[in-house]
Amino acid sequence: MQQPEEQARTRIDQLLSDAGWVIQDRNDFDRHAGLGVVVREFHLPAGYCDYLLFVDGKAAGVIEAKKVGVTLSSVAEQSAKYVAQLPEHLARWDQQLVYHYESTGEETFFCNLRDPKPRSRRLFAFHRPETLHEWLRQPETLRARLRTMPALETKGLRECQVEAIHGLEHSLAEDQLRSLIQLATGAGKTFTACSFSYRLIKHAEAKRILFLVDRNNLGDQTLKEFQNFQPVGAANRFTDTYIVQHLHGHRIDPDAKVVITTIQRLYAMLRGKPLDESEEEVSAFEKWEGEPGVVLPLTYNPEIPIETFDFIITDECHRSIYGLWRQVLEYFDASLIGLTATPSKHTLGFFNQNLVAEYPYERSVADGVNVGYEIYRIRTRVTEEGGKVEPGDVGYQVPVRDRRTRRLRYETLDEELAYSGKELDRSVVNPNQIRTVLQTYRDRVFTELFSERSGDWLPKTLIFAKDDNHAEEIVHAVREVFGEGNNFAKKITYRNSGEDPKALIKAFRVDPMPRVAVTVDMIATGTDIKPVEVLIFMRDVKSEGYYEQMKGRGVRTIPNADLKAVTPDAETKTRFILIDAVGVSESKKNASQPLERKRTLSFDALLEQVAMGRRDEDAMSSLAARLVALDRKLTDEDRRRLAEASGGQAPRQLANRLLDAIDPDAQQAAITERHGLSPNPQQEEEVVEGLLDEACRPFDRPELRHLLKDIKQKRDIVIDEVTTDTLVDADFDLQRAEQTITSFKDFIEDHQDELTALQILYNQPLGQQRLTYTAIRELVIAMLELPPHLAVANVWQAYKRLEASQVRGAPVDEQLTEVVSLVRYALGQADTLEPFGSAVERRFNLWLGREKKAGREYSAEQEEWLRTIAAYIAANAEIAPQDFMEAPSLADKGDILRARQVLGNGLNEMLNELQEALVA
């Protein structure tokens, strides 16, 4: 039996051989036997090294081998002794060995002494000799080149994108292997990635970059972004200079500089297994929502060596990429760059808390990159409480639809069927509930939600359904409720038959029709559809990250002309409406991290994982519980089929065997029976493994697993046409408005001593508040830039929701003085919240009345001048003589000279008086 050290060297030899090294003993030493030669037990001045590496005939590195379990950080010092002392006669690449590895065969570390600050990093396997040869011939290492990147050309970049690139390049220069960039949805994450990818390839001479996407159609979108990207100062677009490959097969183009793929395809490639193409078409946000953090079994693949990529970009990939799939990422010797709109705690943990740039959604709204949103809650009785079908209601017959074929038949109902709101649209469909929600939307959309619209064009609406069957029901209901044809509403899912989903997405984005798209998850993440103004959630979502991604489909701004092209009666997209018909905005969300509790793991996944060898107690007990629950619902026919597939065992019996196998008393009894009262740990482990394997053996049969899944899924969907649904409530979410107002009041309270405008408004009585444009501008900028990043329009809208009777009109876009009305109203200095210009106009009319009472009459031309001056004061809070020369509204009337001719030589005093009367 091999000793631990021998086992480690056997494993190391295999890894070296797989990577293309020729392995020799010292007595058979031939340094030219191949490009890469490894010599065991080579004598150096510091002693015998375990392995000496020769590249192209010259010594280049050393490997220090240790038995499994040894921690390797201290071993680096031992490697360093060999590296530093070499025989004078030894052919070498440098005065000292450039590379040193420490390895147990299970764990390997590597250090390149040519790096600016040499630091060991963990590897999945060894580098190929061709790679080390290429590195040795380069004048500088990649990490050295990252420290000398030229200045960034910021033309065409948003400020947040500049911050992201600067932060990333600083992180890479410091040799941080994992860097996370947070950019709000709509802030241009992919464009930013194109920008820094170009710089990494051109200036840092990166060999190849991997770009991971969540779904295949997002890969198409990413490819298009690279095809349209033209770097500043470059004569050609990115793809005219560099090859960008969107993987659809199992071969990476050796000349490709950027490779775009899903992690599902990459995993299949590494394992040398075929890929079911449909796996790339489903959002992994949802597909792996309940999966625990299981390490996938990967081995070294010589066709895809660990140095294939220098950098890996993960774009909004599902949380399991940092848990279930993380071994795929850690296979490569590459720096990881994460792009996210909503970083979870687990994502931050995976990236070592190295958040190099942060641009949250609130800031993006304040900057005008995205639009804000309001929640409109629709509650119906069936949604809240569920429903009930009694046999007598329909003459003992109910419609039943086959989930797979969608064939409709009628069956006798043996007993009362009661269902909860959670079961709605899964095992029971209530068309009346769907119609009630849609009718409420139809009736309120132009009276409450978009009252300024003509009513001729329904705002582009995206509806999230629970599954493909639910989506199908919704599409037909939309057409019926709105009295429109097939082109009005389309289902856009992966199961579309006869219509290309990508073509439908494009039409929904750029054409007037369809007005409504119904999806499950195909448009839930990443897909850019800027004209969408309404999101309707008819499904709940438990993942916080997935919910934020789905909300992101509505936040994108869009040029007015582009919006009018698809929605002719729309002027500007200033917000979107999130219609919550299921309580998604109120339900508790899970943090986006791999789950350790198994109760949320799907039945299908549990079966498959047990079949693959999973044996932990949580999984076994969870599967047993599911089988017991299933046993209660079986028909006689189900029991007969299961007995044939399982060798005569019912689900309850299968469950009992699982529970017995994990029962400590049963385990101990089996151990004692076989090995007596004093077994050793290895004997105990063997017995327990045998019990677990025996209990799980029936699930090795695919026919049993398929049958259990089929029965558990209950392919039949009962259609409840009897229970009528009624609207319980439909209104805007006031809690969000309350939070906004509270945040605003806290902000002005906290900053009253720092901002000049607030000092004046807090401390000076009305009539003496002499505000300046500079002070007001300082306040508005501070509101936008400081947490909680408040925009005047959003605070105004919140007051309108909560105190509608006290709010008159809406703020004028980009007129900074509107903030004065907000602060005065918040402080109780004004009874109503109205546009600043309205207050100024009212004050001006009062001033004009006082002037007439005092015997000062004004001609029509004089009054016209005075009203122009008042309008300027309303927009700027102050006025000075030089403004008559610079402001178009005043200069076009004849500047200061004409004003003095019309209003007299006392103009300066009059301006001062007006400013005090209208603003203070």
CSV table of C-alpha atoms in Angstrom, one decimal, residues 18-188:
chain,number,residue,atom,x,y,z
A,18,ASP,CA,-2.0,15.4,-18.4
A,19,ALA,CA,-0.6,18.9,-18.9
A,20,GLY,CA,1.9,17.6,-21.5
A,21,TRP,CA,5.1,17.3,-19.4
A,22,VAL,CA,7.7,14.6,-19.9
A,23,ILE,CA,8.5,13.0,-16.5
A,24,GLN,CA,11.9,11.6,-15.9
A,25,ASP,CA,14.1,10.2,-13.1
A,26,ARG,CA,17.4,11.8,-12.4
A,27,ASN,CA,19.3,8.9,-13.8
A,28,ASP,CA,17.4,9.1,-17.1
A,29,PHE,CA,17.8,12.8,-17.3
A,30,ASP,CA,17.4,14.3,-20.9
A,31,ARG,CA,16.4,17.9,-20.8
A,32,HIS,CA,15.6,18.0,-24.5
A,33,ALA,CA,13.2,15.1,-24.4
A,34,GLY,CA,10.4,17.5,-25.0
A,35,LEU,CA,9.5,21.1,-24.7
A,36,GLY,CA,8.7,20.5,-21.0
A,37,VAL,CA,10.7,18.1,-19.0
A,38,VAL,CA,10.2,17.3,-15.3
A,39,VAL,CA,13.0,15.6,-13.4
A,40,ARG,CA,12.4,13.9,-10.1
A,41,GLU,CA,14.7,14.3,-7.1
A,42,PHE,CA,17.1,16.7,-8.8
A,43,HIS,CA,20.1,17.7,-6.6
A,44,LEU,CA,20.6,21.4,-6.1
A,45,PRO,CA,22.9,23.3,-3.7
A,46,ALA,CA,20.1,23.6,-1.1
A,47,GLY,CA,19.3,19.8,-1.3
A,48,TYR,CA,17.2,17.5,-3.4
A,49,CYS,CA,14.1,19.2,-4.9
A,50,ASP,CA,11.1,16.9,-5.6
A,51,TYR,CA,10.7,18.1,-9.2
A,52,LEU,CA,12.8,20.4,-11.4
A,53,LEU,CA,11.1,21.9,-14.4
A,54,PHE,CA,13.0,22.3,-17.7
A,55,VAL,CA,11.4,24.4,-20.5
A,56,ASP,CA,13.0,24.2,-23.9
A,57,GLY,CA,16.1,22.6,-22.3
A,58,LYS,CA,16.7,25.2,-19.6
A,59,ALA,CA,15.7,25.1,-15.9
A,60,ALA,CA,12.7,27.2,-15.2
A,61,GLY,CA,11.0,26.1,-12.0
A,62,VAL,CA,10.6,23.7,-9.1
A,63,ILE,CA,7.8,21.7,-7.6
A,64,GLU,CA,7.8,20.9,-3.9
A,65,ALA,CA,5.5,17.9,-3.2
A,66,LYS,CA,3.8,17.2,0.1
A,67,LYS,CA,1.3,14.6,1.4
A,68,VAL,CA,-2.4,15.4,1.3
A,69,GLY,CA,-3.5,17.5,4.2
A,70,VAL,CA,-0.3,19.5,4.6
A,71,THR,CA,-0.9,23.3,4.5
A,72,LEU,CA,1.2,24.8,1.7
A,73,SER,CA,1.8,28.4,2.8
A,74,SER,CA,4.9,27.6,4.8
A,75,VAL,CA,6.2,25.2,2.1
A,76,ALA,CA,6.8,28.2,-0.2
A,77,GLU,CA,9.8,29.1,1.8
A,78,GLN,CA,11.3,25.7,1.2
A,79,SER,CA,10.7,26.1,-2.6
A,80,ALA,CA,12.3,29.5,-2.4
A,81,LYS,CA,15.6,28.0,-1.2
A,82,TYR,CA,15.8,25.8,-4.2
A,83,VAL,CA,14.8,28.7,-6.5
A,84,ALA,CA,17.5,31.0,-5.2
A,85,GLN,CA,20.5,28.5,-5.4
A,86,LEU,CA,21.5,26.9,-8.7
A,87,PRO,CA,24.6,25.1,-9.8
A,88,GLU,CA,26.7,27.4,-12.1
A,89,HIS,CA,26.8,24.8,-14.9
A,90,LEU,CA,23.0,24.3,-15.0
A,91,ALA,CA,21.3,25.7,-18.1
A,92,ARG,CA,18.7,28.2,-16.9
A,93,TRP,CA,16.3,30.9,-18.1
A,94,ASP,CA,17.4,33.4,-15.3
A,95,GLN,CA,19.8,33.7,-12.4
A,96,GLN,CA,17.2,32.0,-10.3
A,97,LEU,CA,14.3,29.7,-11.1
A,98,VAL,CA,11.3,31.7,-12.3
A,99,TYR,CA,8.5,29.5,-11.2
A,100,HIS,CA,7.8,27.5,-8.1
A,101,TYR,CA,4.9,25.2,-7.3
A,102,GLU,CA,3.8,23.6,-4.1
A,103,SER,CA,1.4,20.6,-4.4
A,104,THR,CA,-0.2,17.7,-2.6
A,105,GLY,CA,-1.8,16.5,-5.8
A,106,GLU,CA,-5.2,17.7,-4.3
A,107,GLU,CA,-4.1,21.2,-3.8
A,108,THR,CA,-1.5,23.2,-5.8
A,109,PHE,CA,-0.1,26.7,-5.4
A,110,PHE,CA,2.0,28.6,-7.9
A,111,CYS,CA,4.2,31.7,-7.8
A,112,ASN,CA,5.9,33.6,-10.7
A,113,LEU,CA,9.0,35.4,-9.4
A,114,ARG,CA,8.9,37.8,-12.3
A,115,ASP,CA,5.7,39.4,-11.1
A,116,PRO,CA,6.1,42.9,-9.4
A,117,LYS,CA,5.1,41.5,-6.0
A,118,PRO,CA,5.3,37.7,-6.4
A,119,ARG,CA,2.4,36.0,-4.6
A,120,SER,CA,1.3,32.4,-4.5
A,121,ARG,CA,-2.1,31.6,-6.0
A,122,ARG,CA,-4.1,28.4,-6.0
A,123,LEU,CA,-4.4,26.4,-9.2
A,124,PHE,CA,-6.6,23.5,-10.3
A,125,ALA,CA,-3.7,21.8,-12.1
A,126,PHE,CA,-0.3,22.6,-13.6
A,127,HIS,CA,0.4,24.9,-16.5
A,128,ARG,CA,1.4,23.4,-19.9
A,129,PRO,CA,5.1,23.8,-20.8
A,130,GLU,CA,4.0,25.8,-23.9
A,131,THR,CA,2.4,28.4,-21.7
A,132,LEU,CA,5.5,28.7,-19.4
A,133,HIS,CA,7.7,28.9,-22.6
A,134,GLU,CA,5.6,31.8,-23.9
A,135,TRP,CA,5.7,33.6,-20.6
A,136,LEU,CA,9.4,33.2,-20.3
A,137,ARG,CA,9.9,34.9,-23.7
A,138,GLN,CA,7.8,37.9,-22.7
A,139,PRO,CA,9.7,41.0,-21.4
A,140,GLU,CA,7.1,41.6,-18.7
A,141,THR,CA,4.4,39.5,-17.0
A,142,LEU,CA,0.7,40.1,-17.3
A,143,ARG,CA,0.6,41.4,-13.8
A,144,ALA,CA,3.5,43.8,-14.5
A,145,ARG,CA,1.7,45.1,-17.6
A,146,LEU,CA,-1.5,45.7,-15.6
A,147,ARG,CA,0.5,48.2,-13.5
A,148,THR,CA,1.5,50.4,-16.5
A,149,MET,CA,-1.9,50.8,-18.2
A,150,PRO,CA,-2.2,54.1,-20.1
A,151,ALA,CA,-4.7,56.7,-18.9
A,152,LEU,CA,-8.3,56.0,-19.7
A,153,GLU,CA,-9.9,58.0,-22.5
A,154,THR,CA,-13.2,59.0,-20.9
A,155,LYS,CA,-15.0,60.4,-23.9
A,156,GLY,CA,-18.3,58.6,-24.4
A,157,LEU,CA,-18.3,57.0,-21.0
A,158,ARG,CA,-20.7,57.8,-18.1
A,159,GLU,CA,-19.1,58.9,-14.9
A,160,CYS,CA,-20.2,55.6,-13.2
A,161,GLN,CA,-18.5,53.6,-16.1
A,162,VAL,CA,-15.3,55.6,-15.6
A,163,GLU,CA,-15.3,54.9,-11.9
A,164,ALA,CA,-15.9,51.2,-12.6
A,165,ILE,CA,-13.0,50.9,-15.1
A,166,HIS,CA,-10.6,52.9,-12.8
A,167,GLY,CA,-11.6,50.8,-9.8
A,168,LEU,CA,-11.2,47.5,-11.7
A,169,GLU,CA,-7.8,48.4,-13.2
A,170,HIS,CA,-6.5,49.5,-9.7
A,171,SER,CA,-7.7,46.2,-8.3
A,172,LEU,CA,-6.0,44.2,-11.0
A,173,ALA,CA,-2.8,46.2,-10.6
A,174,GLU,CA,-2.8,45.2,-7.0
A,175,ASP,CA,-3.1,41.5,-8.0
A,176,GLN,CA,-6.6,41.1,-6.6
A,177,LEU,CA,-7.8,37.9,-8.2
A,178,ARG,CA,-11.5,38.7,-7.8
A,179,SER,CA,-13.1,42.1,-8.4
A,180,LEU,CA,-16.8,43.0,-8.3
A,181,ILE,CA,-18.4,45.9,-10.1
A,182,GLN,CA,-21.9,47.0,-9.1
A,183,LEU,CA,-23.7,49.0,-11.9
A,184,ALA,CA,-27.4,49.5,-11.7
A,185,THR,CA,-29.5,47.9,-14.5
A,186,GLY,CA,-29.5,50.2,-17.4
A,187,ALA,CA,-26.1,51.8,-16.5
A,188,GLY,CA,-24.3,50.0,-19.3
